[in-house]
Amino acid sequence: MNVAANIDHETLARTLPLDQFDPGNPKLFQDDVWMPYFARLRQEDPVHYCKESRFGPYWSVTKYKDIMTVETSHTTYSSESALGGISIVDRPVEFRRPSFISMDPPKHDEHRKVVQPIVAPGNLAKLEQIIRERTCSVLDSLPRNETFNWVDLVSIELTTRMLATLFDFPFEDRRKLTYWSDVATADVNAGGPINSEEKRTEVLQECLQYFTRLWEERANAAPGSDLVSMLAHGPATRNLSPKEFLGTLTLLIVGGNDTTRNSMSAGLWFLHQNPAEFAKLRENPALVDTMVPEIIRYHTPLSHMRRTAVQDAELNGKTIRKGDKVVMWYISGNRDADAIENPDTFIIDRKRPRQHLSFGFGLHRCVGNRLAELQLRILWEEILKRFERIEVMGPPQRIYSAFVHGISELPVRIPG
Amino acid sequence: MPKIKLIEHDGTEHEIDGEVGKSLMRNAVDNNVPGIDADCGGECACATCHVFVDDEWLPRTGAPSEEETRLLGFAATLQPNSRLSCQILLDETLNGLVVRLPEAQH
Ligand code: HEM
């Protein structure tokens, strides 16, 4: 599917023969024109096969219910990195970095249990205090009466500080975390500095070295409550190979970074586009609680997760063969009118706002879901206390990726 | 109609008239009992309808499936009497059932 810049996507999406659909084309997300293509697939070919693409052949699962089926059938649909892992891109074998998101039971379960305590209710309560202090200091230092990039000064800064806290990472070096996260997920065709797997590996070696140092420090100290210490002392993780250690680190860095960051940017954009919802929120700040999951649904920070079939299976009338690549398009399932009322509308007081696919479901369901919500809730509570107006000066710039649904720039101005 | 008591973490009690044939989770949500999130809507695909079943009731609520056990295994607040309430189907034998809610669902 070749997508030119000034094309009428509504028409193209309606008329293009289905066998030419390649919904994994990252340009569709960068140009924010993915919606009509997925709407057509949900309507006419909900489990769609693309025979040929940059990513090879793949299935697209686009309806909420079918995605739930794939998520909960892990004995049919595997996450195993040796089979290709969890994204539409098949990294060459030597460049794969296994971590528990790309493992099946029983190994997955053992590794996951090691990091789970970081999000235990008691720990979240402790983190709330720190997050609020850091959020306040970031918001209080924002420039007034001049245009700045919200992504950089708010979304990146806050999520990076959060990550530094979770890892107990040297605070002054915290932007390294952001950099490594971006490097780990960059699409090599995006035209950026990471244009090959070799380059990516080179940079991530630095990440590994830095963390290996922290690991040694923490392994030799008494067990602490940060993630590095948990991994260094956890029975299932203390003997990780360097490759697995790097895989687990990048999982935790990317997991907690990009996704929350992009929700922080997207939320402001959605409120700007929906002034009536913004007014509702100003009138009743308690709606932050239901708005946060709605932002996460409406944006869908990770557009998809991928599985590989390890046996033949039927899915909504189609026969999936052993070895096939199966892409679950959360971004589409979250707009499925059979599962969510008025799915294309941003509504901050939905009755069941957490019924969405953005965190996945089943045994890989996001570890950090309540932590991410906590960060966003605090951000919006503190914004409402401080700023009467935030003027959005232009549309967001989006990144070239079919995986991370990312916003790189959002120009804003705060009067006063 | 079996009577069910759900006790929040802070001690607040909710007594509801349960509807037979529906899950405990669905009954709680339909009666607006706070503290049961049920993000997945009853598919045994998250662990946000976690409850602790009072010991005397455990034989009657039955044993969790392999998948339920796996999901419960990820809960920070796991106890031997933990269950996902979407996997407990109400019937008359559960009249008087008492369950307690964890500090938070995640
Ligand atoms: C809005 C923010 C976030 C979104 C949208 C998000 C989304 C996701 C998704 C879609 C999955 C995979 C689910 C599946 O395969 O079924 C996942 C897994 C994961 N996430 Fe998040 N995430 C977010 C924030 C976080 C945070 C803050 C952390 C840090 C603690 C985190 C850590 C993880 C981990 C460790 C996994 C792997 C779980 C497993 O395989 O068992 N995420 N996340």
XYZ file of C-alpha atoms and ligand atoms in Angstrom:
565
model
C 0.000 0.000 0.000
C 1.654 3.203 -1.168
C 0.398 6.204 0.716
C 1.066 9.613 -0.756
C 0.898 12.710 1.408
C -2.075 14.553 -0.062
C -4.349 11.642 -0.683
C -8.007 11.376 0.332
C -7.717 8.534 2.814
C -11.436 8.146 3.446
C -11.956 7.360 -0.224
C -8.853 5.258 -0.617
C -9.697 3.204 2.465
C -13.185 2.574 1.057
C -12.098 1.620 -2.449
C -8.718 -0.080 -2.184
C -9.039 -3.848 -2.790
C -8.710 -5.640 0.543
C -5.871 -7.809 -0.744
C -3.807 -4.636 -1.075
C -4.281 -3.594 2.541
C -1.076 -3.369 4.579
C -2.243 -1.794 7.848
C 1.238 -2.185 9.349
C 2.581 0.621 7.165
C 4.115 3.022 9.735
C 3.268 6.017 7.562
C -0.428 5.542 8.367
C 0.343 6.264 12.010
C 2.818 9.039 11.386
C 0.262 10.879 9.216
C -2.568 10.005 11.608
C -4.712 8.512 8.852
C -5.036 4.943 10.138
C -8.684 5.202 11.214
C -10.641 4.609 7.971
C -8.449 1.654 6.991
C -9.114 -0.151 10.245
C -12.785 0.800 10.130
C -13.051 -0.967 6.760
C -11.217 -4.032 8.042
C -13.455 -4.310 11.112
C -16.464 -4.079 8.841
C -15.483 -6.296 5.927
C -12.509 -8.471 6.835
C -11.931 -8.427 10.588
C -9.212 -11.073 10.472
C -7.214 -9.938 7.469
C -4.256 -11.559 5.746
C -1.578 -9.400 4.141
C 0.414 -11.632 1.792
C 3.357 -9.381 1.249
C 4.866 -6.473 3.140
C 8.121 -5.124 4.464
C 7.366 -7.264 7.531
C 6.589 -10.376 5.507
C 3.122 -11.942 5.494
C 0.938 -11.300 8.567
C -2.581 -11.529 9.919
C -4.328 -8.429 11.288
C -6.857 -8.992 14.076
C -8.979 -5.852 14.332
C -12.078 -6.610 16.459
C -12.106 -6.326 20.256
C -13.513 -9.808 20.823
C -11.065 -11.556 18.496
C -8.136 -9.735 20.098
C -9.345 -10.957 23.491
C -9.422 -14.507 22.110
C -5.824 -14.292 20.903
C -4.690 -12.700 24.184
C -6.199 -15.474 26.265
C -5.059 -18.395 24.076
C -1.366 -18.411 24.847
C -1.013 -22.113 24.080
C -1.971 -21.325 20.465
C -0.553 -17.820 20.087
C 2.980 -17.586 21.452
C 4.987 -14.525 22.501
C 8.299 -16.385 22.323
C 11.143 -14.233 21.032
C 12.752 -17.159 19.182
C 9.595 -17.287 17.031
C 9.609 -13.544 16.390
C 8.424 -12.027 19.669
C 5.824 -9.338 20.188
C 6.136 -6.796 17.406
C 5.324 -6.906 13.703
C 9.040 -6.496 12.945
C 11.053 -9.707 12.945
C 14.460 -8.745 14.263
C 17.303 -10.922 12.950
C 18.005 -13.660 15.487
C 21.347 -12.236 16.608
C 19.696 -8.912 17.478
C 16.866 -10.281 19.596
C 16.788 -9.305 23.238
C 14.601 -11.742 25.124
C 12.680 -10.604 28.191
C 9.581 -11.889 29.907
C 7.199 -10.001 27.628
C 8.504 -12.278 24.862
C 8.444 -15.532 26.835
C 5.711 -18.100 27.367
C 4.926 -19.865 30.655
C 6.483 -21.164 32.793
C 9.580 -18.953 32.392
C 7.472 -15.847 31.824
C 5.634 -16.317 35.095
C 8.818 -16.708 37.154
C 10.413 -13.552 35.759
C 7.274 -11.501 36.031
C 6.862 -12.355 39.693
C 10.270 -10.800 40.411
C 9.296 -7.296 39.263
C 5.645 -7.416 40.303
C 6.315 -6.044 43.846
C 7.241 -2.650 42.378
C 3.534 -2.062 41.681
C 2.135 -3.537 44.909
C -0.487 -1.206 46.427
C 1.793 -0.244 49.330
C 4.622 0.681 47.000
C 2.349 2.714 44.737
C 1.194 4.693 47.761
C 4.826 5.511 48.558
C 5.542 6.432 44.948
C 2.533 8.746 44.840
C 4.261 11.152 47.209
C 7.455 11.301 45.125
C 5.604 11.549 41.833
C 3.531 14.450 43.100
C 6.573 16.393 44.290
C 8.353 15.874 40.989
C 5.290 16.742 38.962
C 4.805 19.976 40.889
C 8.407 21.025 40.398
C 8.280 20.334 36.644
C 5.019 22.243 36.207
C 6.183 25.171 38.336
C 9.270 25.623 36.186
C 7.449 25.828 32.844
C 7.955 29.037 30.818
C 5.076 31.535 30.617
C 3.900 33.462 27.588
C 6.167 31.675 25.170
C 5.715 28.669 22.923
C 7.453 25.477 24.025
C 7.322 21.754 23.234
C 5.048 20.058 25.791
C 6.517 16.675 24.871
C 10.009 17.678 25.861
C 9.422 19.823 28.933
C 6.529 17.880 30.456
C 5.953 14.400 29.037
C 9.573 13.335 28.618
C 10.807 15.073 31.726
C 8.157 13.535 33.977
C 8.387 9.987 32.677
C 12.164 10.121 32.779
C 12.142 11.246 36.398
C 9.745 8.409 37.161
C 12.024 5.866 35.534
C 15.038 7.211 37.380
C 13.046 6.711 40.589
C 12.011 3.139 39.762
C 15.583 2.117 38.939
C 17.169 4.346 41.568
C 19.198 5.617 38.615
C 21.654 8.529 39.017
C 19.348 11.525 38.648
C 21.726 13.752 36.688
C 22.110 11.063 33.999
C 18.362 10.478 33.670
C 18.052 11.630 30.042
C 20.199 8.658 29.072
C 17.153 6.540 29.936
C 15.021 8.473 27.474
C 17.687 8.122 24.814
C 18.058 4.372 25.291
C 14.309 3.931 25.240
C 14.019 5.810 21.938
C 16.912 3.834 20.491
C 15.370 0.519 21.563
C 12.111 1.210 19.709
C 13.264 3.314 16.719
C 12.064 2.046 13.334
C 15.272 1.646 11.296
C 13.426 2.999 8.238
C 12.292 6.194 9.983
C 15.183 8.257 8.612
C 16.708 8.886 12.046
C 20.215 8.169 13.350
C 19.339 4.567 14.271
C 19.186 3.234 10.718
C 20.455 -0.297 11.266
C 20.291 -3.044 13.885
C 24.085 -2.722 14.261
C 23.778 0.937 15.274
C 21.025 0.071 17.716
C 23.112 -2.662 19.305
C 26.108 -0.343 19.589
C 24.139 2.210 21.604
C 22.404 -0.413 23.731
C 25.819 -1.805 24.666
C 26.385 1.483 26.531
C 23.088 0.955 28.316
C 24.136 -2.561 29.267
C 27.498 -1.370 30.591
C 25.947 1.389 32.655
C 23.391 -0.941 34.198
C 25.915 -3.703 34.743
C 27.762 -1.304 37.001
C 24.575 -0.511 38.937
C 23.770 -4.224 39.087
C 27.133 -5.067 40.638
C 26.716 -2.352 43.243
C 23.226 -3.509 44.174
C 23.974 -7.235 44.051
C 26.683 -6.655 46.643
C 24.395 -4.590 48.867
C 21.357 -5.675 50.878
C 18.175 -6.157 48.761
C 16.504 -2.810 48.052
C 13.156 -1.824 46.606
C 14.334 -0.526 43.216
C 14.055 -2.581 40.026
C 17.776 -3.200 39.562
C 18.075 -4.532 43.076
C 14.981 -6.713 42.605
C 16.476 -8.248 39.464
C 19.894 -8.689 41.101
C 18.432 -10.531 44.086
C 15.378 -12.292 42.561
C 15.850 -16.075 42.374
C 14.545 -16.248 38.789
C 16.585 -13.319 37.510
C 19.839 -13.129 39.417
C 21.646 -15.350 36.902
C 20.386 -13.642 33.744
C 22.749 -13.732 30.766
C 23.896 -10.259 29.603
C 21.496 -10.549 26.676
C 18.536 -11.362 28.900
C 19.521 -8.657 31.365
C 19.574 -6.109 28.551
C 16.252 -7.440 27.273
C 14.628 -7.100 30.685
C 16.068 -3.617 31.177
C 14.845 -2.376 27.839
C 11.437 -3.896 28.552
C 11.184 -1.959 31.791
C 12.622 1.235 30.300
C 10.433 1.204 27.210
C 7.396 -0.170 29.020
C 7.401 2.633 31.525
C 8.558 5.408 29.271
C 7.210 5.862 25.774
C 3.749 4.711 26.623
C 3.173 7.013 29.578
C 4.974 9.863 27.822
C 2.726 9.668 24.804
C -0.385 9.509 26.963
C 0.730 12.736 28.647
C 1.010 14.460 25.288
C -2.086 12.917 23.745
C -4.302 13.872 26.689
C -3.636 17.563 26.245
C -4.297 17.303 22.518
C -7.622 15.468 23.069
C -8.817 18.075 25.550
C -7.840 20.824 23.135
C -9.876 19.156 20.393
C -12.828 18.597 22.728
C -13.386 21.901 24.530
C -16.722 20.754 25.970
C -14.968 17.860 27.698
C -12.307 20.245 28.982
C -15.029 22.487 30.409
C -16.640 19.461 32.086
C -13.298 18.603 33.650
C -12.696 22.156 34.911
C -16.101 22.111 36.507
C -15.575 18.752 38.126
C -11.880 17.893 38.602
C -12.875 14.545 40.154
C -13.455 13.375 36.575
C -9.677 12.994 36.248
C -10.200 9.445 37.572
C -12.287 8.353 34.590
C -10.552 10.636 32.092
C -7.170 8.968 32.549
C -8.221 5.510 31.302
C -10.167 7.219 28.507
C -7.001 9.010 27.333
C -5.194 5.671 27.357
C -7.962 4.018 25.355
C -8.424 6.812 22.863
C -4.740 7.212 22.142
C -3.658 3.544 22.456
C 0.056 4.131 23.174
C 1.083 0.760 21.726
C -0.774 0.231 18.449
C -0.325 -3.514 18.491
C 1.241 -6.592 20.007
C 2.141 -9.584 17.892
C 1.947 -13.337 18.458
C 3.071 -16.366 16.457
C 0.728 -19.341 16.019
C 2.241 -22.571 17.318
C -0.643 -24.716 16.055
C -3.402 -24.348 13.465
C -6.455 -22.486 14.715
C -9.756 -20.977 13.598
C -10.263 -17.291 14.291
C -13.538 -15.636 13.304
C -13.882 -17.865 10.260
C -10.276 -17.757 9.110
C -7.749 -20.573 9.391
C -4.504 -19.484 10.995
C -1.629 -21.865 10.272
C 1.123 -22.910 12.599
C 4.006 -20.445 12.159
C 1.822 -17.516 11.013
C 2.435 -14.037 12.366
C -0.661 -12.626 14.073
C -0.912 -8.910 14.850
C -3.482 -7.747 17.426
C -4.344 -4.155 16.562
C -5.320 -2.683 19.921
C -5.706 0.689 18.242
C -8.498 -0.809 16.138
C -10.149 -2.921 18.844
C -10.384 0.215 20.974
C -12.564 1.739 18.236
C -14.830 -1.282 17.840
C -18.453 -0.186 18.234
C -19.487 -3.761 19.101
C -17.461 -3.482 22.316
C -17.392 0.235 23.146
C -20.188 2.750 22.783
C -19.376 5.758 20.561
C -15.812 4.542 20.263
C -14.572 7.408 18.098
C -15.621 10.012 20.643
C -13.447 11.162 23.525
C -15.710 11.050 26.600
C -14.113 11.718 29.969
C -16.918 10.310 32.109
C -17.535 6.894 30.617
C -19.216 4.374 32.872
C -16.656 1.602 32.322
C -13.579 3.519 31.149
C -11.134 0.698 31.850
C -12.761 -1.631 29.385
C -10.142 -1.085 26.670
C -7.282 -3.030 25.134
C -4.397 -0.586 25.568
C -2.786 -2.611 28.374
C -3.410 -5.950 26.714
C -5.124 -8.816 28.533
C -4.207 -12.270 29.736
C -0.921 -13.281 31.275
C 1.077 -10.481 29.607
C -1.292 -7.734 30.713
C 0.733 -4.644 31.505
C 2.558 -4.774 34.832
C 2.610 -0.986 35.064
C -1.022 -0.209 34.277
C -1.976 1.269 37.634
C 1.385 3.037 37.925
C 0.867 4.675 34.540
C -2.624 5.751 35.569
C -1.269 7.132 38.822
C 1.284 9.304 36.992
C -1.350 10.650 34.631
C -3.848 11.275 37.393
C -1.343 13.313 39.388
C -0.288 15.257 36.299
C -3.862 16.317 35.539
C -4.728 17.068 39.152
C -1.748 19.396 39.380
C -2.382 20.997 35.983
C -5.947 21.853 36.979
C -4.742 23.448 40.208
C -2.253 25.673 38.381
C -3.151 26.682 34.880
C -6.362 28.306 33.776
C -5.429 27.949 30.165
C -2.959 25.964 28.120
C -3.013 27.114 24.507
C -2.148 24.463 21.944
C -0.348 26.306 19.154
C -0.317 23.618 16.471
C -1.017 19.960 15.729
C 1.212 17.223 17.149
C 4.090 15.727 15.160
C 3.924 11.960 15.207
C 6.604 9.319 14.864
C 7.133 6.785 12.074
C 6.181 3.546 13.792
C 3.465 0.913 13.666
C 4.277 -0.130 17.229
C 4.846 2.901 19.450
C 2.014 5.347 18.794
C 4.224 8.311 19.473
C 4.063 12.085 19.575
C 7.375 13.919 19.248
C 6.171 17.508 19.321
C 3.213 19.447 20.676
C 3.712 23.228 20.723
C 1.900 24.970 23.574
C 1.851 28.311 25.368
C 0.771 29.028 28.923
C -0.425 32.588 29.420
C 0.027 34.351 32.714
C -31.774 -15.273 45.904
C -28.508 -15.941 47.737
C -27.427 -13.183 50.090
C -23.794 -12.157 49.647
C -21.638 -9.972 51.843
C -18.641 -8.096 50.394
C -16.334 -6.301 52.817
C -14.112 -3.519 51.514
C -10.519 -3.202 52.673
C -11.496 -0.382 55.056
C -14.192 -2.533 56.629
C -17.225 -1.101 54.820
C -19.762 -3.874 54.328
C -22.076 -4.375 51.363
C -24.900 -6.884 51.500
C -26.435 -7.733 48.184
C -29.137 -10.036 46.889
C -27.211 -12.156 44.438
C -28.622 -13.188 41.110
C -28.200 -16.914 40.453
C -26.422 -17.818 37.206
C -24.344 -14.653 37.178
C -20.786 -14.409 38.427
C -19.945 -12.880 41.786
C -18.058 -10.147 39.907
C -21.089 -9.272 37.749
C -23.314 -9.196 40.832
C -20.917 -6.877 42.645
C -20.493 -4.527 39.689
C -24.232 -4.407 38.987
C -24.795 -3.454 42.618
C -22.115 -0.742 42.420
C -19.881 -2.301 45.028
C -16.668 -0.251 44.884
C -13.284 -1.977 44.795
C -14.026 -4.466 42.019
C -12.696 -3.056 38.765
C -13.218 -6.023 36.415
C -11.299 -4.424 33.557
C -11.677 -7.381 31.201
C -15.395 -7.742 31.794
C -15.296 -11.326 33.046
C -12.980 -13.156 30.639
C -10.490 -14.362 33.256
C -8.001 -12.153 31.438
C -6.854 -9.676 34.084
C -6.877 -9.849 37.853
C -8.891 -6.798 38.795
C -11.854 -8.564 40.383
C -9.677 -10.189 43.042
C -11.424 -11.191 46.312
C -10.575 -13.180 49.435
C -13.138 -15.857 50.174
C -13.816 -16.468 53.870
C -12.284 -19.842 54.696
C -15.491 -21.645 55.595
C -16.811 -20.935 52.083
C -13.763 -22.147 50.187
C -15.010 -25.745 49.741
C -18.198 -24.433 48.142
C -16.655 -21.869 45.802
C -14.476 -24.604 44.310
C -10.896 -24.521 43.057
C -9.494 -21.981 40.600
C -8.558 -23.131 37.088
C -4.962 -23.183 35.882
C -5.361 -19.854 34.103
C -7.003 -18.205 37.110
C -4.183 -19.482 39.328
C -1.609 -18.059 36.921
C -3.203 -14.592 36.923
C -3.649 -14.633 40.694
C 0.030 -15.554 40.960
C 0.888 -12.076 39.643
C -1.187 -10.272 42.265
C 0.947 -8.578 44.901
C -1.778 -9.179 47.461
C -2.130 -12.936 46.824
C -3.393 -15.079 49.732
C -4.290 -18.780 49.929
C -7.996 -17.808 49.797
C -7.625 -15.527 46.748
C -10.083 -15.890 43.870
C -11.115 -13.956 40.804
C -14.746 -13.160 41.411
C -15.623 -13.457 37.712
C -14.883 -17.165 38.027
C -17.319 -17.789 40.892
C -20.795 -18.512 39.561
C -23.562 -17.835 42.060
C -26.034 -20.521 42.988
C -28.277 -21.146 45.989
C -25.570 -23.073 47.843
C -23.639 -19.809 48.170
C -26.368 -18.128 50.236
C -24.518 -16.309 53.033
C -21.158 -16.136 51.208
C -18.697 -13.651 52.685
C -15.761 -12.234 50.682
C -13.251 -9.488 51.457
C -11.637 -7.091 48.991
C -7.909 -6.360 48.686
C -6.398 -2.916 49.250
C -6.341 -2.288 45.494
C -6.847 -4.076 42.165
C -4.128 -4.078 39.539
C -0.061 4.117 29.401
C 1.006 3.426 29.671
C 1.259 1.987 29.277
C 0.706 1.250 28.251
C -0.334 1.679 27.235
C 1.299 -0.078 28.320
C 0.984 -1.121 27.462
C 1.430 -2.418 27.595
C 1.041 -3.520 26.744
C 0.096 -3.415 25.562
C 1.667 -4.638 27.185
C 1.596 -6.044 26.579
C 0.306 -6.710 26.852
C 0.115 -7.997 26.098
O 1.025 -8.488 25.399
O -0.981 -8.555 26.225
C 2.476 -4.230 28.312
C 3.282 -5.084 29.032
C 4.172 -4.651 29.991
N 4.277 -3.371 30.524
Fe 3.171 -1.771 30.018
N 2.190 -0.109 29.365
C 2.200 1.126 29.978
C 2.957 1.490 31.079
C 3.866 0.697 31.720
C 4.671 1.090 32.846
C 4.628 2.443 33.556
C 5.491 0.043 33.134
C 6.549 0.014 34.190
C 6.519 -0.558 35.296
C 5.153 -1.046 32.210
C 5.740 -2.302 32.195
C 5.298 -3.367 31.440
C 5.862 -4.704 31.526
C 7.000 -5.133 32.423
C 5.152 -5.515 30.616
C 5.343 -7.008 30.322
C 4.299 -7.833 31.038
C 4.351 -9.306 30.713
O 4.791 -9.702 29.630
O 3.925 -10.097 31.566
N 4.159 -0.603 31.363
N 2.300 -2.877 28.548
